[in-house]
Tab-separated table of C-alpha atoms and ligand atoms in Angstrom:
chain	number	residue	atom	x	y	z
A	1	MET	CA	-16.569	24.308	-10.046
A	2	ALA	CA	-17.940	20.759	-10.408
A	3	ALA	CA	-17.537	18.560	-7.305
A	4	TYR	CA	-14.506	16.285	-7.395
A	5	GLN	CA	-15.528	12.722	-8.300
A	6	PHE	CA	-13.073	10.671	-6.326
A	7	PHE	CA	-14.574	7.216	-6.947
A	8	LYS	CA	-14.596	7.914	-10.692
A	9	GLN	CA	-10.888	8.792	-10.456
A	10	VAL	CA	-10.098	5.506	-8.698
A	11	ASN	CA	-12.096	3.666	-11.358
A	12	LYS	CA	-10.118	5.349	-14.138
A	13	ASN	CA	-6.986	3.779	-12.653
A	14	PHE	CA	-8.850	0.477	-12.404
A	15	ASP	CA	-9.989	0.601	-16.048
A	16	ARG	CA	-6.508	1.453	-17.284
A	17	ALA	CA	-5.089	-1.615	-15.515
A	18	ALA	CA	-8.010	-3.879	-16.427
A	19	ALA	CA	-7.386	-3.129	-20.114
A	20	SER	CA	-4.173	-5.193	-19.955
A	21	LEU	CA	-5.857	-8.181	-18.318
A	22	THR	CA	-7.900	-10.994	-19.787
A	23	ILE	CA	-10.451	-11.168	-16.989
A	24	GLU	CA	-14.137	-11.570	-17.791
A	25	LYS	CA	-15.965	-8.240	-17.990
A	26	GLY	CA	-18.631	-9.250	-15.460
A	27	LEU	CA	-16.048	-10.221	-12.892
A	28	LEU	CA	-14.203	-6.931	-13.441
A	29	GLY	CA	-17.500	-5.132	-12.861
A	30	GLN	CA	-18.037	-7.010	-9.606
A	31	ILE	CA	-14.518	-6.210	-8.362
A	32	LYS	CA	-14.974	-2.526	-9.194
A	33	ALA	CA	-18.433	-2.065	-7.664
A	34	CYS	CA	-18.907	-0.989	-4.061
A	35	ASN	CA	-20.741	-3.816	-2.266
A	36	SER	CA	-22.604	-1.673	0.280
A	37	THR	CA	-22.727	1.789	1.814
A	38	TYR	CA	-24.573	2.766	4.956
A	39	HIS	CA	-25.475	6.421	5.475
A	40	ILE	CA	-26.418	7.350	9.031
A	41	THR	CA	-27.775	10.550	10.481
A	42	PHE	CA	-28.152	11.071	14.201
A	43	PRO	CA	-28.489	13.975	16.617
A	44	LEU	CA	-25.658	15.360	18.724
A	45	ARG	CA	-26.543	17.288	21.888
A	46	LYS	CA	-23.797	19.890	21.952
A	47	ASP	CA	-22.206	21.214	25.143
A	48	ASP	CA	-24.228	24.447	24.860
A	49	GLY	CA	-27.509	22.477	24.814
A	50	SER	CA	-28.242	22.898	21.080
A	51	VAL	CA	-28.834	19.910	18.796
A	52	GLU	CA	-26.988	19.228	15.553
A	53	VAL	CA	-27.618	16.524	12.946
A	54	ILE	CA	-24.468	14.524	12.218
A	55	HIS	CA	-23.919	12.605	8.971
A	56	GLY	CA	-21.797	9.454	8.919
A	57	TRP	CA	-21.023	6.766	6.348
A	58	ARG	CA	-19.462	3.342	6.226
A	59	SER	CA	-18.730	1.630	2.926
A	60	ALA	CA	-17.717	-1.991	2.472
A	61	HIS	CA	-16.284	-1.907	-1.026
A	62	SER	CA	-15.358	-5.557	-1.355
A	63	VAL	CA	-16.272	-8.536	0.801
A	64	HIS	CA	-14.172	-10.999	-1.207
A	65	LYS	CA	-12.216	-11.365	2.027
A	66	MET	CA	-13.569	-10.910	5.527
A	67	PRO	CA	-13.416	-8.878	7.624
A	68	THR	CA	-13.335	-5.671	5.646
A	69	LYS	CA	-10.925	-3.028	6.859
A	70	GLY	CA	-10.463	0.718	6.627
A	71	GLY	CA	-10.120	3.899	8.644
A	72	ILE	CA	-12.710	6.422	9.772
A	73	ARG	CA	-12.201	9.974	8.558
A	74	TYR	CA	-13.413	12.942	10.599
A	75	ALA	CA	-13.629	15.980	8.302
A	76	LEU	CA	-16.106	18.536	7.055
A	77	GLU	CA	-15.485	17.476	3.437
A	78	VAL	CA	-16.582	13.845	4.055
A	79	ASN	CA	-19.260	12.657	1.620
A	80	GLU	CA	-20.525	9.387	0.197
A	81	ASP	CA	-18.403	9.539	-2.951
A	82	GLU	CA	-15.244	10.119	-0.922
A	83	VAL	CA	-15.964	7.269	1.516
A	84	THR	CA	-16.716	4.888	-1.367
A	85	ALA	CA	-13.530	5.851	-3.207
A	86	LEU	CA	-11.434	5.426	-0.068
A	87	ALA	CA	-13.047	2.015	0.565
A	88	ALA	CA	-12.142	0.946	-2.987
A	89	LEU	CA	-8.546	2.072	-2.445
A	90	MET	CA	-8.499	-0.112	0.684
A	91	THR	CA	-9.522	-3.181	-1.353
A	92	TYR	CA	-6.673	-2.666	-3.809
A	93	LYS	CA	-4.174	-1.673	-1.111
A	94	CYS	CA	-4.816	-4.791	0.980
A	95	ALA	CA	-4.421	-6.915	-2.149
A	96	VAL	CA	-1.131	-5.223	-3.141
A	97	VAL	CA	0.509	-5.960	0.226
A	98	SER	CA	-1.256	-9.333	0.632
A	99	VAL	CA	-3.162	-8.367	3.765
A	100	PRO	CA	-6.196	-10.690	3.841
A	101	PHE	CA	-8.987	-8.107	4.216
A	102	GLY	CA	-11.678	-6.659	2.000
A	103	GLY	CA	-11.728	-2.879	1.651
A	104	ALA	CA	-13.901	-0.533	3.708
A	105	LYS	CA	-13.917	3.072	4.881
A	106	GLY	CA	-15.909	5.278	7.193
A	107	GLY	CA	-16.434	8.978	7.480
A	108	ILE	CA	-18.097	11.425	9.848
A	109	ARG	CA	-18.839	14.875	8.503
A	110	ILE	CA	-17.486	17.111	11.279
A	111	ASN	CA	-14.489	19.360	11.674
A	112	PRO	CA	-13.063	17.887	14.891
A	113	SER	CA	-11.219	21.090	15.771
A	114	LYS	CA	-14.596	22.826	16.263
A	115	TYR	CA	-15.923	20.301	18.800
A	116	SER	CA	-15.045	19.554	22.419
A	117	ALA	CA	-13.540	16.156	23.308
A	118	SER	CA	-16.791	15.099	24.966
A	119	GLU	CA	-18.810	16.069	21.870
A	120	ILE	CA	-16.453	14.015	19.665
A	121	GLU	CA	-16.788	11.138	22.123
A	122	ARG	CA	-20.599	11.259	21.922
A	123	VAL	CA	-20.457	11.366	18.119
A	124	THR	CA	-18.013	8.433	17.994
A	125	ARG	CA	-20.000	6.290	20.405
A	126	ARG	CA	-23.302	6.946	18.608
A	127	TYR	CA	-21.722	6.227	15.205
A	128	THR	CA	-20.355	2.952	16.625
A	129	PHE	CA	-23.731	2.061	18.135
A	130	GLU	CA	-25.460	2.608	14.777
A	131	LEU	CA	-22.918	0.374	12.980
A	132	ILE	CA	-23.283	-2.398	15.560
A	133	LYS	CA	-27.092	-2.265	15.267
A	134	LYS	CA	-26.827	-3.100	11.550
A	135	ASN	CA	-24.031	-5.628	11.993
A	136	PHE	CA	-21.556	-3.344	10.214
A	137	LEU	CA	-18.861	-3.732	12.875
A	138	GLY	CA	-17.055	-6.666	14.471
A	139	PRO	CA	-13.775	-8.612	14.389
A	140	GLY	CA	-15.044	-10.894	11.607
A	141	VAL	CA	-17.237	-8.338	9.833
A	142	ASP	CA	-15.646	-4.911	9.494
A	143	VAL	CA	-12.752	-3.472	11.484
A	144	PRO	CA	-12.165	0.309	11.461
A	145	ALA	CA	-8.921	2.152	12.211
A	146	PRO	CA	-7.785	5.791	12.438
A	147	ASP	CA	-7.652	8.016	9.369
A	148	TYR	CA	-7.508	11.752	8.697
A	149	GLY	CA	-8.872	13.589	11.766
A	150	SER	CA	-9.039	10.543	14.065
A	151	SER	CA	-6.546	8.737	16.287
A	152	SER	CA	-6.165	6.039	18.961
A	153	ARG	CA	-8.451	8.080	21.241
A	154	GLU	CA	-11.492	7.523	18.994
A	155	MET	CA	-10.542	3.858	18.512
A	156	ALA	CA	-10.600	3.348	22.314
A	157	TRP	CA	-14.159	4.777	22.421
A	158	ILE	CA	-15.211	2.467	19.590
A	159	LEU	CA	-13.799	-0.548	21.449
A	160	ASP	CA	-15.487	0.436	24.703
A	161	THR	CA	-18.858	0.934	22.987
A	162	TYR	CA	-18.517	-2.399	21.186
A	163	GLN	CA	-17.557	-4.265	24.354
A	164	SER	CA	-20.450	-2.751	26.287
A	165	MET	CA	-22.890	-4.057	23.655
A	166	VAL	CA	-21.377	-7.306	22.378
A	167	ASP	CA	-20.307	-10.220	24.521
A	168	SER	CA	-17.480	-11.803	22.550
A	169	LEU	CA	-14.116	-13.273	23.463
A	170	ASP	CA	-12.604	-11.616	20.372
A	171	SER	CA	-14.136	-8.190	20.885
A	172	GLU	CA	-10.729	-6.461	21.053
A	173	GLY	CA	-10.324	-7.248	17.354
A	174	CYS	CA	-13.311	-5.043	16.388
A	175	VAL	CA	-11.072	-2.010	15.786
A	176	THR	CA	-7.337	-1.359	15.313
A	177	GLY	CA	-5.076	1.594	16.008
A	178	LYS	CA	-6.089	1.400	19.673
A	179	PRO	CA	-3.917	2.625	22.553
A	180	ILE	CA	-1.463	-0.114	23.619
A	181	GLU	CA	-3.223	-0.445	26.993
A	182	GLN	CA	-6.511	-1.202	25.180
A	183	GLY	CA	-5.142	-4.018	23.031
A	184	GLY	CA	-3.208	-1.845	20.557
A	185	ILE	CA	0.172	-2.809	19.173
A	186	SER	CA	3.604	-1.173	19.364
A	187	GLY	CA	4.390	0.684	16.170
A	188	ARG	CA	0.829	1.236	14.855
A	189	THR	CA	0.905	5.022	15.350
A	190	GLU	CA	4.107	5.326	13.319
A	191	ALA	CA	3.249	2.522	10.852
A	192	THR	CA	2.012	4.435	7.805
A	193	GLY	CA	4.879	6.932	7.889
A	194	ARG	CA	7.407	4.221	8.615
A	195	GLY	CA	6.051	2.151	5.724
A	196	ILE	CA	6.508	5.184	3.458
A	197	TYR	CA	10.102	5.388	4.604
A	198	PHE	CA	10.693	1.672	3.838
A	199	GLY	CA	9.049	2.049	0.406
A	200	LEU	CA	11.042	5.142	-0.531
A	201	LYS	CA	14.249	3.560	0.738
A	202	GLU	CA	13.653	0.545	-1.477
A	203	ALA	CA	12.979	2.801	-4.478
A	204	CYS	CA	16.013	5.020	-3.851
A	205	ASP	CA	18.316	2.035	-3.329
A	206	ASN	CA	17.706	0.875	-6.907
A	207	LYS	CA	20.626	2.094	-8.997
A	208	LYS	CA	18.952	1.686	-12.381
A	209	ASP	CA	15.770	3.495	-11.346
A	210	MET	CA	17.714	6.351	-9.749
A	211	GLU	CA	19.966	6.741	-12.774
A	212	ALA	CA	16.880	6.930	-14.997
A	213	ILE	CA	15.671	10.034	-13.127
A	214	GLY	CA	19.103	11.540	-12.567
A	215	LEU	CA	19.390	10.881	-8.840
A	216	THR	CA	22.099	9.252	-6.761
A	217	VAL	CA	21.431	5.977	-4.960
A	218	GLY	CA	20.136	6.037	-1.360
A	219	LEU	CA	18.139	8.417	0.826
A	220	GLU	CA	21.167	10.255	2.191
A	221	GLY	CA	21.053	13.919	1.156
A	222	LYS	CA	17.743	13.660	-0.732
A	223	ARG	CA	15.712	16.865	-0.455
A	224	VAL	CA	12.146	16.191	0.588
A	225	ILE	CA	8.973	18.299	0.694
A	226	VAL	CA	5.994	17.084	2.713
A	227	GLN	CA	2.404	18.283	2.465
A	228	GLY	CA	0.510	17.735	5.745
A	229	LEU	CA	2.446	17.247	8.966
A	230	GLY	CA	-0.154	14.977	10.565
A	231	ASN	CA	0.245	11.350	11.508
A	232	VAL	CA	1.342	10.143	8.067
A	233	GLY	CA	3.419	13.143	6.974
A	234	TYR	CA	5.170	13.622	10.278
A	235	PHE	CA	6.363	10.043	10.718
A	236	ALA	CA	7.388	9.731	7.064
A	237	ALA	CA	9.463	12.918	7.404
A	238	HIS	CA	10.863	11.823	10.757
A	239	TYR	CA	12.185	8.476	9.506
A	240	LEU	CA	13.460	9.911	6.221
A	241	ARG	CA	15.329	12.561	8.191
A	242	GLU	CA	16.799	9.895	10.476
A	243	ALA	CA	18.094	8.153	7.327
A	244	GLY	CA	19.907	11.298	6.183
A	245	ALA	CA	17.308	12.962	3.947
A	246	ILE	CA	16.800	16.719	4.313
A	247	ILE	CA	13.265	17.987	4.807
A	248	THR	CA	13.427	21.275	2.933
A	249	GLY	CA	9.726	22.096	2.831
A	250	VAL	CA	6.515	21.503	4.782
A	251	ALA	CA	3.098	22.626	3.516
A	252	GLU	CA	0.310	22.897	6.078
A	253	VAL	CA	-3.189	24.388	6.149
A	254	HIS	CA	-2.129	27.904	7.171
A	255	GLY	CA	0.952	28.156	4.947
A	256	GLY	CA	4.313	26.508	4.527
A	257	ILE	CA	7.946	26.601	5.670
A	258	PHE	CA	10.901	26.299	3.361
A	259	ASP	CA	14.448	25.896	4.615
A	260	ASP	CA	17.348	24.768	2.430
A	261	LYS	CA	19.318	23.762	5.520
A	262	GLY	CA	16.594	21.343	6.579
A	263	ILE	CA	13.600	21.538	8.905
A	264	ASP	CA	13.536	19.877	12.307
A	265	VAL	CA	10.082	18.347	11.855
A	266	GLY	CA	9.790	17.362	15.532
A	267	LYS	CA	10.295	20.991	16.539
A	268	LEU	CA	7.920	22.250	13.854
A	269	ARG	CA	5.242	19.776	14.911
A	270	GLU	CA	5.596	20.949	18.524
A	271	HIS	CA	5.190	24.556	17.358
A	272	ILE	CA	1.998	23.638	15.435
A	273	ARG	CA	0.663	21.813	18.505
A	274	GLU	CA	1.355	24.739	20.817
A	275	THR	CA	0.155	27.576	18.593
A	276	GLY	CA	-2.384	25.750	16.404
A	277	SER	CA	-0.644	26.905	13.215
A	278	ILE	CA	2.553	26.708	11.178
A	279	ARG	CA	2.700	30.539	11.184
A	280	GLU	CA	5.366	32.315	13.223
A	281	TYR	CA	7.718	29.338	13.215
A	282	PRO	CA	11.020	31.036	14.010
A	283	GLU	CA	13.165	29.120	11.483
A	284	GLY	CA	13.193	28.950	7.662
A	285	ARG	CA	11.105	31.047	5.296
A	286	PHE	CA	7.334	31.296	5.803
A	287	ILE	CA	5.280	30.845	2.643
A	288	GLU	CA	1.754	32.235	2.710
A	289	GLU	CA	0.449	30.191	-0.253
A	290	SER	CA	0.679	26.613	1.051
A	291	ALA	CA	-0.053	24.953	-2.322
A	292	SER	CA	2.961	26.687	-3.907
A	293	VAL	CA	5.308	24.689	-1.636
A	294	LEU	CA	4.362	21.590	-3.655
A	295	GLU	CA	5.875	23.218	-6.730
A	296	MET	CA	9.261	24.000	-5.162
A	297	GLU	CA	12.298	22.102	-6.325
A	298	CYS	CA	13.051	18.864	-4.451
A	299	ASP	CA	13.975	15.231	-5.032
A	300	ILE	CA	10.974	13.674	-3.278
A	301	LEU	CA	7.530	15.228	-2.830
A	302	ILE	CA	5.254	13.540	-0.295
A	303	PRO	CA	1.627	14.659	-0.440
A	304	ALA	CA	0.295	13.444	2.939
A	305	ALA	CA	-2.839	15.524	3.489
A	306	LEU	CA	-5.862	14.873	1.273
A	307	GLU	CA	-6.937	13.702	-2.182
A	308	ASN	CA	-6.796	15.750	-5.398
A	309	GLN	CA	-3.793	17.908	-4.519
A	310	ILE	CA	-1.784	17.288	-7.696
A	311	THR	CA	-4.128	18.039	-10.565
A	312	ALA	CA	-4.026	18.800	-14.283
A	313	GLU	CA	-3.664	22.436	-13.212
A	314	ASN	CA	-0.407	22.152	-11.207
A	315	ALA	CA	1.120	18.827	-12.426
A	316	GLY	CA	3.163	20.630	-15.092
A	317	ARG	CA	4.785	22.805	-12.424
A	318	ILE	CA	5.737	20.013	-9.990
A	319	ASN	CA	9.493	20.162	-9.583
A	320	ALA	CA	10.180	16.785	-7.962
A	321	LYS	CA	11.839	13.668	-9.375
A	322	ILE	CA	9.865	11.290	-7.155
A	323	ILE	CA	6.338	11.603	-5.778
A	324	GLY	CA	5.711	9.363	-2.783
A	325	GLU	CA	1.959	9.279	-2.222
A	326	GLY	CA	1.334	9.317	1.538
A	327	ALA	CA	-2.274	10.475	1.269
A	328	ASN	CA	-4.990	8.476	-0.441
A	329	GLY	CA	-5.629	9.680	-3.987
A	330	PRO	CA	-3.474	12.847	-3.895
A	331	THR	CA	-2.899	12.740	-7.682
A	332	SER	CA	-5.779	12.976	-10.150
A	333	SER	CA	-5.614	10.571	-13.092
A	334	GLU	CA	-5.135	13.523	-15.489
A	335	ALA	CA	-2.189	14.760	-13.403
A	336	ASP	CA	-0.836	11.235	-13.276
A	337	SER	CA	-0.512	11.041	-17.061
A	338	ILE	CA	1.178	14.473	-17.165
A	339	LEU	CA	3.687	13.311	-14.540
A	340	ARG	CA	4.325	10.082	-16.439
A	341	GLU	CA	5.047	12.035	-19.595
A	342	ARG	CA	7.420	14.254	-17.642
A	343	GLY	CA	9.305	11.204	-16.363
A	344	VAL	CA	8.444	11.678	-12.681
A	345	LEU	CA	8.627	8.444	-10.677
A	346	VAL	CA	5.262	8.175	-8.885
A	347	ILE	CA	5.120	5.653	-6.056
A	348	PRO	CA	1.388	5.034	-5.689
A	349	ASP	CA	-0.788	5.357	-2.584
A	350	ILE	CA	-2.199	1.820	-2.779
A	351	TYR	CA	1.322	0.584	-2.167
A	352	LEU	CA	3.181	3.339	-0.338
A	353	ASN	CA	0.740	4.121	2.480
A	354	ALA	CA	-0.121	0.455	3.141
A	355	GLY	CA	2.050	0.344	6.286
A	356	GLY	CA	-0.920	1.403	8.417
A	357	VAL	CA	-3.195	-1.431	7.353
A	358	THR	CA	-0.285	-3.881	7.502
A	359	VAL	CA	0.360	-3.144	11.179
A	360	SER	CA	-3.411	-3.032	11.795
A	361	TYR	CA	-3.428	-6.594	10.482
A	362	PHE	CA	-0.741	-7.515	13.034
A	363	GLU	CA	-2.803	-5.832	15.772
A	364	TRP	CA	-5.918	-7.778	14.768
A	365	ILE	CA	-3.936	-11.059	14.852
A	366	LYS	CA	-2.606	-10.110	18.298
A	367	ASN	CA	-6.158	-9.443	19.511
A	368	LEU	CA	-7.521	-12.720	18.156
A	369	SER	CA	-4.612	-14.733	19.553
A	370	HIS	CA	-4.823	-12.914	22.908
A	371	ILE	CA	-1.072	-12.694	23.281
A	372	ARG	CA	1.578	-10.054	22.699
A	373	PHE	CA	4.097	-10.848	19.939
A	374	GLY	CA	7.337	-12.103	21.462
A	375	ARG	CA	5.867	-12.985	24.846
A	376	MET	CA	6.464	-16.726	24.490
A	377	ASP	CA	9.845	-16.737	22.811
A	378	ARG	CA	11.750	-13.538	23.610
A	379	ARG	CA	13.550	-14.841	26.717
A	380	TYR	CA	14.114	-18.226	25.080
A	381	GLU	CA	15.820	-16.576	22.120
A	382	GLU	CA	17.918	-14.406	24.433
A	383	ASN	CA	19.114	-17.441	26.373
A	384	ALA	CA	19.834	-19.426	23.189
A	385	MET	CA	21.878	-16.529	21.785
A	386	THR	CA	23.802	-16.125	25.061
A	387	ARG	CA	24.682	-19.840	25.001
A	388	LEU	CA	25.828	-19.499	21.380
A	389	LEU	CA	28.042	-16.518	22.239
A	390	GLU	CA	29.504	-18.442	25.195
A	391	ALA	CA	30.269	-21.401	22.917
A	392	ILE	CA	32.025	-19.082	20.420
A	393	GLU	CA	34.048	-17.567	23.274
A	394	ALA	CA	35.036	-21.033	24.500
A	395	LEU	CA	36.080	-22.131	20.995
A	396	THR	CA	37.992	-19.005	20.004
A	397	GLY	CA	39.281	-17.798	23.377
A	398	GLU	CA	37.975	-14.319	22.409
A	399	HIS	CA	35.668	-12.378	24.736
A	400	PHE	CA	32.636	-10.368	23.649
A	401	SER	CA	32.180	-7.011	25.384
A	402	GLU	CA	29.123	-6.404	27.626
A	403	HIS	CA	27.868	-4.075	24.892
A	404	ASP	CA	28.139	-6.746	22.160
A	405	ILE	CA	26.436	-9.369	24.314
A	406	LYS	CA	23.540	-6.984	24.960
A	407	ARG	CA	23.306	-5.984	21.309
A	408	ILE	CA	23.613	-9.425	19.710
A	409	GLY	CA	21.887	-11.405	22.428
A	410	LYS	CA	18.786	-9.220	22.721
A	411	GLY	CA	15.516	-11.073	22.113
A	412	PRO	CA	13.004	-9.243	19.900
A	413	SER	CA	10.423	-6.952	21.514
A	414	GLU	CA	6.933	-6.576	20.070
A	415	TRP	CA	8.130	-3.413	18.294
A	416	ASP	CA	11.058	-5.304	16.737
A	417	ILE	CA	8.759	-8.036	15.425
A	418	VAL	CA	6.169	-5.585	14.091
A	419	ASP	CA	8.872	-3.469	12.455
A	420	SER	CA	10.464	-6.458	10.824
A	421	GLY	CA	7.061	-7.618	9.490
A	422	LEU	CA	6.361	-4.126	8.179
A	423	GLU	CA	9.737	-3.818	6.459
A	424	ASP	CA	9.389	-7.260	4.911
A	425	THR	CA	5.893	-6.422	3.631
A	426	MET	CA	6.955	-3.111	2.082
A	427	VAL	CA	10.148	-4.468	0.519
A	428	THR	CA	8.503	-7.622	-0.873
A	429	ALA	CA	5.576	-5.657	-2.314
A	430	TYR	CA	7.909	-3.113	-3.944
A	431	GLN	CA	9.888	-5.870	-5.644
A	432	MET	CA	6.646	-7.457	-6.827
A	433	LEU	CA	5.453	-4.095	-8.238
A	434	ARG	CA	8.747	-3.496	-10.047
A	435	GLU	CA	8.569	-6.952	-11.553
A	436	THR	CA	4.933	-6.437	-12.627
A	437	ALA	CA	5.824	-3.025	-14.092
A	438	ARG	CA	8.635	-4.642	-16.044
A	439	LYS	CA	6.468	-7.501	-17.266
A	440	TYR	CA	3.651	-5.224	-18.460
A	441	ASP	CA	6.035	-2.445	-19.531
A	442	THR	CA	4.184	0.086	-17.424
A	443	ASP	CA	4.439	2.439	-14.435
A	444	LEU	CA	4.190	1.483	-10.747
A	445	ARG	CA	0.593	2.696	-10.264
A	446	ASN	CA	-0.676	0.636	-13.165
A	447	ALA	CA	1.398	-2.317	-11.941
A	448	ALA	CA	-0.167	-1.973	-8.478
A	449	TYR	CA	-3.706	-1.986	-9.900
A	450	ILE	CA	-2.888	-4.903	-12.225
A	451	SER	CA	-1.557	-6.912	-9.322
A	452	ALA	CA	-4.499	-6.020	-7.041
A	453	ILE	CA	-7.175	-6.817	-9.643
A	454	LYS	CA	-5.554	-10.178	-10.401
A	455	LYS	CA	-5.455	-11.119	-6.715
A	456	VAL	CA	-9.081	-10.125	-6.054
A	457	ALA	CA	-10.193	-11.924	-9.231
A	458	ILE	CA	-8.485	-15.128	-8.055
A	459	SER	CA	-10.324	-14.876	-4.708
A	460	TYR	CA	-13.667	-14.551	-6.459
A	461	GLU	CA	-12.922	-17.379	-8.876
A	462	GLN	CA	-11.788	-19.684	-6.068
A	463	MET	CA	-14.945	-18.937	-4.107
A	464	GLY	CA	-16.852	-20.237	-7.097
A	465	ILE	CA	-18.908	-17.069	-7.449
A	466	PHE	CA	-18.026	-16.932	-11.136
A	467	PRO	CA	-17.785	-20.593	-12.147
B	501	NAD	P1	-4.008	13.750	10.078
B	501	NAD	O1	-5.345	14.287	10.423
B	501	NAD	O2	-3.188	13.144	11.160
B	501	NAD	O3	-3.087	14.850	9.362
B	501	NAD	C1	-3.406	15.531	8.191
B	501	NAD	C2	-2.581	16.801	8.145
B	501	NAD	O4	-2.777	17.450	6.890
B	501	NAD	C3	-2.984	17.825	9.229
B	501	NAD	O5	-1.830	18.274	9.880
B	501	NAD	C4	-3.688	18.922	8.436
B	501	NAD	O6	-3.546	20.198	9.043
B	501	NAD	C5	-2.958	18.857	7.105
B	501	NAD	N1	-3.698	19.401	5.967
B	501	NAD	C6	-5.018	19.320	5.689
B	501	NAD	N2	-5.317	19.950	4.544
B	501	NAD	C7	-4.164	20.440	4.072
B	501	NAD	C8	-3.803	21.185	2.923
B	501	NAD	N3	-4.713	21.546	2.012
B	501	NAD	N4	-2.497	21.529	2.751
B	501	NAD	C9	-1.550	21.183	3.651
B	501	NAD	N5	-1.837	20.468	4.772
B	501	NAD	C10	-3.116	20.102	4.986
B	501	NAD	O7	-4.297	12.701	8.903
B	501	NAD	P2	-3.407	11.444	8.504
B	501	NAD	O8	-3.881	10.273	9.283
B	501	NAD	O9	-1.979	11.836	8.527
B	501	NAD	O10	-3.903	11.208	7.006
B	501	NAD	C11	-3.384	11.955	5.914
B	501	NAD	C12	-3.674	11.207	4.625
B	501	NAD	O11	-3.100	9.905	4.681
B	501	NAD	C13	-5.152	10.976	4.304
B	501	NAD	O12	-5.330	10.977	2.909
B	501	NAD	C14	-5.404	9.584	4.840
B	501	NAD	O13	-6.514	8.958	4.233
B	501	NAD	C15	-4.102	8.921	4.457
B	501	NAD	N6	-3.762	7.709	5.211
B	501	NAD	C16	-3.753	7.696	6.562
B	501	NAD	C17	-3.382	6.523	7.230
B	501	NAD	C18	-3.258	6.461	8.733
B	501	NAD	O14	-2.827	5.406	9.246
B	501	NAD	N7	-3.579	7.495	9.475
B	501	NAD	C19	-3.072	5.360	6.505
B	501	NAD	C20	-3.092	5.414	5.108
B	501	NAD	C21	-3.430	6.591	4.474
């Protein structure tokens, strides 16, 4: 089978959108091209004394805004085409949600589950060192974050390596998704999944759109299937469940679970953590063929594992009314047109999983301003609200209960502020996409690309690069 050409797939979406725009061909070519890719190889001394050559990449797809931004993927499948495609998606994603970064992505070709923590640490630190040497990393240059196979642990190693080599007041802003104690921000771990929840809520709250696909309004009672119970899939499922949706299916690497009554995803995640697999979960029905779970009947299907999961081969058998793309590039462009013809509402990756980069943006601002959100004004707001409640009591003669005073008078924590910024970003962007889709009489993915290309084109034109 020919290798999957991910960047070509992204560019097919780009070309489809560009066809409805009157932007000069040369400028479109510049927006589409990947500005630079750095391929590194370096040796890893393994714990058993042997030496292995490690391959890593970092692509800066578009430097129309600086710094560039994008996660680092740790997986055996990582290759240059994949990193470039993911970097391009970052450019368009940041533009869709108006986060002022160019798009980048990194990848290290290892299967982290086969390496000890100290081996992964050595790989991460050496990768960071190589990027710093070529000026590919820094708060104003390129700022990585976690992606598939990496987490706050790796980000803390990147920060430490950067700070040991670069003397800069703003060094904390060289990477996001860090642990809170290392300059991270409340809500970043949950951000992508929580953003998916906000996006799906906005979609499901629209009466006209729900009627068009034969669904009732709201998330309550919606049956959801999730592929990949990692960072993105787990938090999306968790918040959807909290809002009354029923998680009927989970597809993981070693199989899937289906349960009409609903799956407790927290419990299932714990089971996977303890045993290393979804197998032998005591509840629901175990399904050996993981990919078949994607084809089971549901209202919302959330692919949250890897790219190219919904293809021309299985798109005709997808039995969902809505596809909420948690992963990057889960639907091939051929599958996308089949789904469109079948009337499935596809909420595209470059919008729906943008919660992660949105909260990364907040973290970067926090790092550059050297102050936690809410630190200056939380107590002030609490006191102002208490005085207001007292004035209302004095005027009306009514008394608020202790509970009400605590609830109404509470000043916002960092989490509250981040969450409100995330919700606002996801809701505003969804409305903008709907409006663009209406204006161009098209679907949400095409609307997202149209909107992104227009925004990047304006940046280039205003910089005077294309006078
Ligand atoms: P993760 O490593 O935390 O989790 C991925 C999960 O998918 C794992 O549980 C893994 O076992 C499972 N998986 C892998 N292959 C599978 C398969 N074929 N079938 C079923 N399950 C499979 O990764 P993540 O951070 O959750 O990222 C998932 C996707 O979301 C990726 O495409 C990533 O690029 C994208 N994404 C991540 C973020 C983020 O903030 N982490 C932000 C935006 C987009």
